[in-house]
Amino acid sequence: TVLSVDIAGAVCVKKSQTIEKNDEGLMELFISLRGILIIFLIVVGFAGILIKPKIGIFYIFLVVVLREGFLLEWFRPIYDLHLPQIIIILTLISWLMHSREYPLRFNKDIALVFVFFLVVCVTRLFAGTPVFEHSVVNENLRMAVVFFLVVQLIRTPKDMRAVLWAFVGMHLFLVLRAYYFYKIDYMDIALPSYTYVDRNSFANQLATMLPIAYMLGNTTKNKDNKRAK
């Protein structure tokens, strides 16, 4: 009995020491140059979203695209936060605050997206499973809200091109990063969700983004030619 008490006490002490070390490591990470830069970008981004809700669309795509391929390895504490949901909610609030500048627009595309979400919820109900216990439902809800915000805030072809160029730029960063890791044999990294370091993911990024980049470049070139004439 005494031995079991001693073992239990030793385990508790070891766990508390581990928690203290983790807390110290987390604090050191946040006060490092990398942590200060991340916090600064988040504060500036949140302020920018409240001032101009359109910025929220760029930040949503930025976090969603870079979360797995970059933040997971570069700054894990931010990866563990629900940043996409926070930015979506903040953008929604900012849109409501600027509703005079961005009046409500509702069309059949928005209706179809939310009908699809309702179908997903109903199928889970008929299956006898809780609706929001699976990530598929949450992802569909997030997609529907983001689509709604894009329709409300991105109103001109110029805005859409800016969003698409930003999207291409983010994926270009991930592709170059993946190519660098691949060339230095960094493929054995012990991160289960790190999906951008193998040759298949590298090729997939290129195949996805090259048509969009070509379309954007060709559209810009045609506009320049028309202006020259």
GROMACS .gro file of C-alpha atoms in nm:
model
  229
    1THR     CA    1   0.000   0.000   0.000
    2VAL     CA    2   0.282   0.237   0.092
    3LEU     CA    3   0.460   0.145  -0.231
    4SER     CA    4   0.151   0.213  -0.442
    5VAL     CA    5   0.105   0.550  -0.271
    6ASP     CA    6   0.468   0.638  -0.339
    7ILE     CA    7   0.435   0.537  -0.705
    8ALA     CA    8   0.115   0.740  -0.744
    9GLY     CA    9   0.280   1.038  -0.580
   10ALA     CA   10   0.583   1.008  -0.807
   11VAL     CA   11   0.358   0.989  -1.116
   12CYS     CA   12   0.168   1.302  -1.005
   13VAL     CA   13   0.492   1.490  -0.947
   14LYS     CA   14   0.625   1.384  -1.287
   15LYS     CA   15   0.302   1.492  -1.459
   16SER     CA   16   0.307   1.830  -1.285
   17GLN     CA   17   0.672   1.880  -1.382
   18THR     CA   18   0.589   1.791  -1.745
   19ILE     CA   19   0.299   2.040  -1.747
   20GLU     CA   20   0.524   2.311  -1.601
   21LYS     CA   21   0.789   2.242  -1.868
   22ASN     CA   22   0.526   2.254  -2.143
   23ASP     CA   23   0.390   2.582  -2.007
   24GLU     CA   24   0.742   2.727  -1.994
   25GLY     CA   25   0.811   2.611  -2.351
   26LEU     CA   26   0.483   2.758  -2.470
   27MET     CA   27   0.559   3.090  -2.300
   28GLU     CA   28   0.907   3.100  -2.453
   29LEU     CA   29   0.754   3.029  -2.796
   30PHE     CA   30   0.505   3.315  -2.764
   31ILE     CA   31   0.767   3.568  -2.653
   32SER     CA   32   1.009   3.462  -2.927
   33LEU     CA   33   1.048   3.664  -3.247
   34ARG     CA   34   0.830   3.411  -3.430
   35GLY     CA   35   0.557   3.433  -3.165
   36ILE     CA   36   0.562   3.814  -3.158
   37LEU     CA   37   0.535   3.823  -3.538
   38ILE     CA   38   0.236   3.584  -3.537
   39ILE     CA   39   0.055   3.776  -3.263
   40PHE     CA   40   0.122   4.105  -3.441
   41LEU     CA   41  -0.020   3.969  -3.768
   42ILE     CA   42  -0.329   3.836  -3.589
   43VAL     CA   43  -0.396   4.167  -3.411
   44VAL     CA   44  -0.342   4.369  -3.730
   45GLY     CA   45  -0.559   4.125  -3.925
   46PHE     CA   46  -0.845   4.136  -3.674
   47ALA     CA   47  -0.834   4.517  -3.668
   48GLY     CA   48  -0.829   4.527  -4.049
   49ILE     CA   49  -1.130   4.297  -4.069
   50LEU     CA   50  -1.333   4.518  -3.836
   51ILE     CA   51  -1.238   4.827  -4.040
   52LYS     CA   52  -1.289   4.664  -4.381
   53PRO     CA   53  -1.482   4.332  -4.383
   54LYS     CA   54  -1.351   4.241  -4.729
   55ILE     CA   55  -1.011   4.175  -4.570
   56GLY     CA   56  -1.172   3.890  -4.376
   57ILE     CA   57  -1.215   3.690  -4.698
   58PHE     CA   58  -0.841   3.703  -4.761
   59TYR     CA   59  -0.763   3.604  -4.402
   60ILE     CA   60  -1.009   3.313  -4.412
   61PHE     CA   61  -0.841   3.167  -4.721
   62LEU     CA   62  -0.497   3.246  -4.581
   63VAL     CA   63  -0.559   3.050  -4.260
   64VAL     CA   64  -0.748   2.763  -4.425
   65VAL     CA   65  -0.481   2.713  -4.694
   66LEU     CA   66  -0.174   2.757  -4.474
   67ARG     CA   67  -0.304   2.591  -4.157
   68GLU     CA   68  -0.206   2.233  -4.246
   69GLY     CA   69   0.089   2.301  -4.472
   70PHE     CA   70   0.263   2.571  -4.271
   71LEU     CA   71   0.125   2.668  -3.929
   72LEU     CA   72   0.123   2.309  -3.802
   73GLU     CA   73   0.501   2.294  -3.825
   74TRP     CA   74   0.595   2.662  -3.797
   75PHE     CA   75   0.384   2.768  -3.498
   76ARG     CA   76   0.185   2.482  -3.345
   77PRO     CA   77  -0.007   2.683  -3.077
   78ILE     CA   78  -0.180   2.888  -3.346
   79TYR     CA   79  -0.261   2.569  -3.539
   80ASP     CA   80  -0.441   2.432  -3.233
   81LEU     CA   81  -0.669   2.737  -3.215
   82HIS     CA   82  -0.993   2.749  -3.415
   83LEU     CA   83  -0.868   3.045  -3.618
   84PRO     CA   84  -1.084   2.982  -3.927
   85GLN     CA   85  -1.402   2.987  -3.718
   86ILE     CA   86  -1.287   3.296  -3.526
   87ILE     CA   87  -1.209   3.485  -3.848
   88ILE     CA   88  -1.539   3.379  -4.008
   89ILE     CA   89  -1.736   3.504  -3.707
   90LEU     CA   90  -1.537   3.828  -3.697
   91THR     CA   91  -1.592   3.884  -4.071
   92LEU     CA   92  -1.964   3.818  -4.028
   93ILE     CA   93  -1.982   4.073  -3.746
   94SER     CA   94  -1.786   4.327  -3.954
   95TRP     CA   95  -2.021   4.274  -4.250
   96LEU     CA   96  -2.320   4.344  -4.023
   97MET     CA   97  -2.144   4.658  -3.898
   98HIS     CA   98  -2.092   4.775  -4.259
   99SER     CA   99  -2.430   4.661  -4.390
  100ARG     CA  100  -2.495   4.998  -4.557
  101GLU     CA  101  -2.183   4.961  -4.767
  102TYR     CA  102  -2.251   4.592  -4.834
  103PRO     CA  103  -2.632   4.542  -4.845
  104LEU     CA  104  -2.765   4.188  -4.826
  105ARG     CA  105  -2.756   3.990  -5.149
  106PHE     CA  106  -2.938   3.657  -5.168
  107ASN     CA  107  -2.951   3.441  -5.479
  108LYS     CA  108  -3.025   3.083  -5.579
  109ASP     CA  109  -2.659   2.982  -5.541
  110ILE     CA  110  -2.662   3.074  -5.172
  111ALA     CA  111  -2.995   2.891  -5.132
  112LEU     CA  112  -2.854   2.577  -5.297
  113VAL     CA  113  -2.546   2.578  -5.073
  114PHE     CA  114  -2.757   2.596  -4.757
  115VAL     CA  115  -3.006   2.340  -4.892
  116PHE     CA  116  -2.712   2.103  -4.944
  117PHE     CA  117  -2.606   2.165  -4.584
  118LEU     CA  118  -2.959   2.086  -4.463
  119VAL     CA  119  -2.955   1.763  -4.667
  120VAL     CA  120  -2.632   1.660  -4.493
  121CYS     CA  121  -2.793   1.731  -4.152
  122VAL     CA  122  -3.113   1.541  -4.237
  123THR     CA  123  -2.922   1.235  -4.358
  124ARG     CA  124  -2.737   1.220  -4.027
  125LEU     CA  125  -3.065   1.249  -3.839
  126PHE     CA  126  -3.213   0.960  -4.038
  127ALA     CA  127  -2.897   0.761  -3.968
  128GLY     CA  128  -2.958   0.809  -3.595
  129THR     CA  129  -2.632   0.994  -3.530
  130PRO     CA  130  -2.582   1.336  -3.369
  131VAL     CA  131  -2.574   1.603  -3.638
  132PHE     CA  132  -2.270   1.807  -3.531
  133GLU     CA  133  -2.054   1.525  -3.395
  134HIS     CA  134  -1.881   1.466  -3.729
  135SER     CA  135  -1.638   1.704  -3.895
  136VAL     CA  136  -1.817   1.672  -4.231
  137VAL     CA  137  -2.118   1.866  -4.103
  138ASN     CA  138  -1.901   2.135  -3.945
  139GLU     CA  139  -1.694   2.169  -4.263
  140ASN     CA  140  -2.009   2.202  -4.473
  141LEU     CA  141  -2.146   2.470  -4.242
  142ARG     CA  142  -1.818   2.660  -4.259
  143MET     CA  143  -1.816   2.631  -4.639
  144ALA     CA  144  -2.174   2.762  -4.660
  145VAL     CA  145  -2.101   3.062  -4.437
  146VAL     CA  146  -1.780   3.145  -4.627
  147PHE     CA  147  -1.966   3.124  -4.958
  148PHE     CA  148  -2.234   3.356  -4.818
  149LEU     CA  149  -1.969   3.607  -4.708
  150VAL     CA  150  -1.790   3.593  -5.044
  151VAL     CA  151  -2.115   3.675  -5.224
  152GLN     CA  152  -2.180   3.967  -4.986
  153LEU     CA  153  -1.830   4.118  -4.987
  154ILE     CA  154  -1.670   4.032  -5.323
  155ARG     CA  155  -1.880   4.235  -5.566
  156THR     CA  156  -1.657   4.328  -5.858
  157PRO     CA  157  -1.437   4.130  -6.102
  158LYS     CA  158  -1.139   4.322  -5.965
  159ASP     CA  159  -1.211   4.195  -5.613
  160MET     CA  160  -1.252   3.839  -5.740
  161ARG     CA  161  -0.922   3.854  -5.928
  162ALA     CA  162  -0.750   3.982  -5.613
  163VAL     CA  163  -0.888   3.688  -5.412
  164LEU     CA  164  -0.784   3.437  -5.678
  165TRP     CA  165  -0.432   3.584  -5.709
  166ALA     CA  166  -0.396   3.566  -5.331
  167PHE     CA  167  -0.515   3.205  -5.343
  168VAL     CA  168  -0.259   3.122  -5.613
  169GLY     CA  169   0.014   3.300  -5.415
  170MET     CA  170  -0.060   3.099  -5.100
  171HIS     CA  171  -0.043   2.770  -5.291
  172LEU     CA  172   0.274   2.881  -5.468
  173PHE     CA  173   0.432   2.935  -5.127
  174LEU     CA  174   0.327   2.584  -5.018
  175VAL     CA  175   0.449   2.429  -5.343
  176LEU     CA  176   0.792   2.591  -5.314
  177ARG     CA  177   0.811   2.492  -4.948
  178ALA     CA  178   0.715   2.135  -5.033
  179TYR     CA  179   0.969   2.124  -5.315
  180TYR     CA  180   1.240   2.249  -5.078
  181PHE     CA  181   1.153   1.983  -4.819
  182TYR     CA  182   1.143   1.716  -5.088
  183LYS     CA  183   1.487   1.811  -5.220
  184ILE     CA  184   1.647   1.798  -4.875
  185ASP     CA  185   1.478   1.464  -4.792
  186TYR     CA  186   1.256   1.617  -4.525
  187MET     CA  187   0.979   1.366  -4.598
  188ASP     CA  188   1.010   1.174  -4.270
  189ILE     CA  189   0.884   1.462  -4.058
  190ALA     CA  190   0.676   1.333  -3.766
  191LEU     CA  191   0.361   1.537  -3.826
  192PRO     CA  192   0.056   1.329  -3.921
  193SER     CA  193  -0.138   1.612  -4.089
  194TYR     CA  194   0.157   1.749  -4.284
  195THR     CA  195   0.035   1.669  -4.634
  196TYR     CA  196   0.249   1.894  -4.853
  197VAL     CA  197   0.587   1.720  -4.841
  198ASP     CA  198   0.544   1.430  -5.083
  199ARG     CA  199   0.564   1.431  -5.463
  200ASN     CA  200   0.192   1.355  -5.510
  201SER     CA  201   0.081   1.657  -5.305
  202PHE     CA  202   0.336   1.870  -5.488
  203ALA     CA  203   0.193   1.762  -5.825
  204ASN     CA  204  -0.163   1.809  -5.700
  205GLN     CA  205  -0.093   2.169  -5.600
  206LEU     CA  206   0.054   2.242  -5.942
  207ALA     CA  207  -0.236   2.077  -6.126
  208THR     CA  208  -0.490   2.273  -5.919
  209MET     CA  209  -0.332   2.616  -5.935
  210LEU     CA  210  -0.175   2.631  -6.284
  211PRO     CA  211  -0.511   2.657  -6.472
  212ILE     CA  212  -0.627   2.934  -6.237
  213ALA     CA  213  -0.297   3.120  -6.273
  214TYR     CA  214  -0.311   3.082  -6.653
  215MET     CA  215  -0.668   3.212  -6.663
  216LEU     CA  216  -0.581   3.513  -6.448
  217GLY     CA  217  -0.269   3.592  -6.647
  218ASN     CA  218  -0.449   3.556  -6.979
  219THR     CA  219  -0.735   3.780  -6.860
  220THR     CA  220  -0.489   4.048  -6.746
  221LYS     CA  221  -0.298   4.027  -7.076
  222ASN     CA  222  -0.620   4.068  -7.281
  223LYS     CA  223  -0.718   4.371  -7.075
  224ASP     CA  224  -0.378   4.529  -7.129
  225ASN     CA  225  -0.404   4.468  -7.504
  226LYS     CA  226  -0.748   4.632  -7.516
  227ARG     CA  227  -0.616   4.935  -7.329
  228ALA     CA  228  -0.319   4.960  -7.568
  229LYS     CA  229  -0.555   4.965  -7.867
   0.00000   0.00000   0.00000
